[in-house]
Structures are given as structure tokens and as C-alpha cells.
mmCIF file with all atom_site columns, C-alpha atoms in Angstrom:
data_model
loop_
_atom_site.group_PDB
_atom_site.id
_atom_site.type_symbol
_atom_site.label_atom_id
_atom_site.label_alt_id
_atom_site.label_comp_id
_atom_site.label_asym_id
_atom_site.label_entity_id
_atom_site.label_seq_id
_atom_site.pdbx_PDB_ins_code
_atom_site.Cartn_x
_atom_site.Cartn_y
_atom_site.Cartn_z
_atom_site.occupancy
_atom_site.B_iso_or_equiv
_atom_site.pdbx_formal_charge
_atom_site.auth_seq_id
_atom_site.auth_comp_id
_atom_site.auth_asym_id
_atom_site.auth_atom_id
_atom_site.pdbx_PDB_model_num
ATOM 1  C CA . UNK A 1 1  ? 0.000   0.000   0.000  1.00 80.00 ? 1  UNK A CA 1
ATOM 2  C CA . UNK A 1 2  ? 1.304   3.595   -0.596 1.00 82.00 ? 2  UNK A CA 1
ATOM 3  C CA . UNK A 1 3  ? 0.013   6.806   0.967  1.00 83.00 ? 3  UNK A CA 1
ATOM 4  C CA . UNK A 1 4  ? 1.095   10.449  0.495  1.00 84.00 ? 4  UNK A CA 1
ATOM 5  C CA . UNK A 1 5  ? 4.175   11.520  2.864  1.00 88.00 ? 5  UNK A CA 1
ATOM 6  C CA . UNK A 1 6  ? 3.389   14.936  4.093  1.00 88.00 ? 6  UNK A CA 1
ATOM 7  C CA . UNK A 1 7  ? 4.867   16.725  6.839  1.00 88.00 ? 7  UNK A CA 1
ATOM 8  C CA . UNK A 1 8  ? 2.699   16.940  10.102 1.00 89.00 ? 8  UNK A CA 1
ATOM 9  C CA . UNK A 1 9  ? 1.597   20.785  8.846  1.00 92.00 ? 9  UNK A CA 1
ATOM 10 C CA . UNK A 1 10 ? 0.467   19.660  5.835  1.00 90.00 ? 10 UNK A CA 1
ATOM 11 C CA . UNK A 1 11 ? -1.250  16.448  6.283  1.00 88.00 ? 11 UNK A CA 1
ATOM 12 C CA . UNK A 1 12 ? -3.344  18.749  9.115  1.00 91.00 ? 12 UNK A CA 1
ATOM 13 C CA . UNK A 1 13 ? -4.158  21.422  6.263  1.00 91.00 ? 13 UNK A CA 1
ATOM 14 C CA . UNK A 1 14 ? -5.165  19.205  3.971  1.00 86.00 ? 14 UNK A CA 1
ATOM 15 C CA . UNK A 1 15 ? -7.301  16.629  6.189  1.00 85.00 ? 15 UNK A CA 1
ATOM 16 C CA . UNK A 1 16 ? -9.031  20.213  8.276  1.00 87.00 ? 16 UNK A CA 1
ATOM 17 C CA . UNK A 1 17 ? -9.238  22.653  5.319  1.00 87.00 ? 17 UNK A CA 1
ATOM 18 C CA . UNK A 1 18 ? -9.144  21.009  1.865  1.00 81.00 ? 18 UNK A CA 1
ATOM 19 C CA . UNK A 1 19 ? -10.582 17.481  2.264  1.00 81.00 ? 19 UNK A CA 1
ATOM 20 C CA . UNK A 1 20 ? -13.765 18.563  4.678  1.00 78.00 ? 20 UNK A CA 1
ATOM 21 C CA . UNK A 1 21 ? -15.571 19.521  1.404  1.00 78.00 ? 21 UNK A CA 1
ATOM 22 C CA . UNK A 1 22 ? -15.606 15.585  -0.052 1.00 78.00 ? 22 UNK A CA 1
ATOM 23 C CA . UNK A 1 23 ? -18.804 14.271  0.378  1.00 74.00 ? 23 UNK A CA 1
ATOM 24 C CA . UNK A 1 24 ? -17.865 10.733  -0.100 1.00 76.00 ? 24 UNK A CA 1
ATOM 25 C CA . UNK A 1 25 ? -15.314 8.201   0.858  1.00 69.00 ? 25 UNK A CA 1
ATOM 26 C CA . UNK A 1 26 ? -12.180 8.194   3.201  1.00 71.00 ? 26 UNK A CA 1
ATOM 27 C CA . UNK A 1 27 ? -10.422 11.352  1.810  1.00 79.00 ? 27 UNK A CA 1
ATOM 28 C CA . UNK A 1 28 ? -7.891  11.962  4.687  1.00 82.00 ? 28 UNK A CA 1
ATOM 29 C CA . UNK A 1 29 ? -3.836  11.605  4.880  1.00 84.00 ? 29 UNK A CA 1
ATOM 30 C CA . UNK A 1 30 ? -2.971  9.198   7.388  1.00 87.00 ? 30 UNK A CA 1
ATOM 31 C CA . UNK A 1 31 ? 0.170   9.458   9.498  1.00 89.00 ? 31 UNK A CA 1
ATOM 32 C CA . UNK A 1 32 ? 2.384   6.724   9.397  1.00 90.00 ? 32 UNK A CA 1
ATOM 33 C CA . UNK A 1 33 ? 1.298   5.548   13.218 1.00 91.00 ? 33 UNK A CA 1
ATOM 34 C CA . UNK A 1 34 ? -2.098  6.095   12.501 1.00 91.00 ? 34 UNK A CA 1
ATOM 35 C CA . UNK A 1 35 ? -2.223  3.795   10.009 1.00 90.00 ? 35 UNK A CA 1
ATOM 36 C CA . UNK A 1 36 ? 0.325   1.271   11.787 1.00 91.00 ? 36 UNK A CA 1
ATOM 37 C CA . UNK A 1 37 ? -2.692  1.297   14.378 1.00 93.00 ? 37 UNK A CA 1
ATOM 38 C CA . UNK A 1 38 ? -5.345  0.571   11.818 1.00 92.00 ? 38 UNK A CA 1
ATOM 39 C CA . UNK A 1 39 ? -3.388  -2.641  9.854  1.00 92.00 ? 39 UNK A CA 1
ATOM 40 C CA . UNK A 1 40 ? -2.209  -4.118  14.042 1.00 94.00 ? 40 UNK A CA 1
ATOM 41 C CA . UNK A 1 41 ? -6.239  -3.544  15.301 1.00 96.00 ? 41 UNK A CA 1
ATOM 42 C CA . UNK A 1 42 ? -6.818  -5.302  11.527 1.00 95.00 ? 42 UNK A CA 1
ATOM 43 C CA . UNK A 1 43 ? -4.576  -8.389  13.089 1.00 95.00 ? 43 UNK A CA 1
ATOM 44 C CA . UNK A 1 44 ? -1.616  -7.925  10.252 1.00 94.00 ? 44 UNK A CA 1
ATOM 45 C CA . UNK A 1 45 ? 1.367   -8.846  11.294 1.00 90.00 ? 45 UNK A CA 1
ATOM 46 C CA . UNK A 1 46 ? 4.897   -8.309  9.952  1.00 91.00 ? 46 UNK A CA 1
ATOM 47 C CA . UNK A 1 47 ? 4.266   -4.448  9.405  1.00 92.00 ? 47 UNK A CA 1
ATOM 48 C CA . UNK A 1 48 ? 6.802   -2.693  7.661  1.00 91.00 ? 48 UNK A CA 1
ATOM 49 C CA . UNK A 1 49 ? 6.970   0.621   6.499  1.00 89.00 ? 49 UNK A CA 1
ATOM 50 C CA . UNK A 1 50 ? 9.381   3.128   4.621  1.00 89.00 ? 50 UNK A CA 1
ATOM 51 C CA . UNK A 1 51 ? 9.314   6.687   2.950  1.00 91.00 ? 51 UNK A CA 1
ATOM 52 C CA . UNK A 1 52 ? 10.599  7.200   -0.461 1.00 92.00 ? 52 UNK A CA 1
ATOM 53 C CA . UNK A 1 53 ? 10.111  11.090  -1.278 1.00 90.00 ? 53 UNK A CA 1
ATOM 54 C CA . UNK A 1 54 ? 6.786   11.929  -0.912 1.00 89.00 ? 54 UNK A CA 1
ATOM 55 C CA . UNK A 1 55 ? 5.413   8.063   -0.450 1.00 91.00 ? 55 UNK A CA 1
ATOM 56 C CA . UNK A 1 56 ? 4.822   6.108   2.592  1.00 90.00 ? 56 UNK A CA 1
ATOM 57 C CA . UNK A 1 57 ? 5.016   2.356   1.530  1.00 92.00 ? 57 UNK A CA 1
ATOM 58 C CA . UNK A 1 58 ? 3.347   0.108   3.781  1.00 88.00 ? 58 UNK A CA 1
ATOM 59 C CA . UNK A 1 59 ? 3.772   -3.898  3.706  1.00 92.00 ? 59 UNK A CA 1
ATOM 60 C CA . UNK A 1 60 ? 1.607   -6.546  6.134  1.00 92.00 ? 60 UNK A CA 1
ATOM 61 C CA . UNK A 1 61 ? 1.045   -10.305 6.241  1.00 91.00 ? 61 UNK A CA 1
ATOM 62 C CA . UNK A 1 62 ? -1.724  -12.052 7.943  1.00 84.00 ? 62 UNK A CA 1
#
């Protein structure tokens, strides 16, 4: 999985000022513990995780 890399500053602009106007979906930028939290309560294993420029890569087993 890949996610956009943004700076704390900017991932709270864009998920309290820019993405409050989409009316459907999950249109937010998730930190990279946020969404270490989401895959362990999702009972993956094995997380890994590294930034390459402006990508967060994410990898999980089951």
C-alpha cells in the first residue's frame, strides 16, 4: 500500500481545510502511526513501512 508523505503541517491542512468539502469516501492523509494502528487492530502482522520522497510504503502479512 502507498500513501502520500506529508509533513505533520500539511497532512493537518489538507485533512481540516481542503478534504472537509468531499462528500464521499475516506479522503484523509494518514500518518504513518495512525495507520500502523489501523493494519495491528486489523490483526496484520509483519508491518513494515518506509518513505521514499513523498510516499509512505506500507507492507503486512496475515
Amino acid at each position: 500500500m502507498a500513501e502520500p508523505f506529508f509533513s505533520p503541517m500539511v497532512r493537518w491542512l489538507a485533512n481540516t481545510v481542503v478534504f472537509v468539502f468531499y462528500k464521499t469516501g475516506d479522503v484523509k492523509v494518514y500518518s504513518q502511526k495512525e495507520l500502523k494502528i489501523m493494519f495491528e487492530l486489523a490483526g496484520f502482522t509483519d508491518i513494515e513501512t518506509y518513505i521514499s520522497g513523498t510516499i509512505l510504503f506500507f507492507s503486512a502479512g496475515k
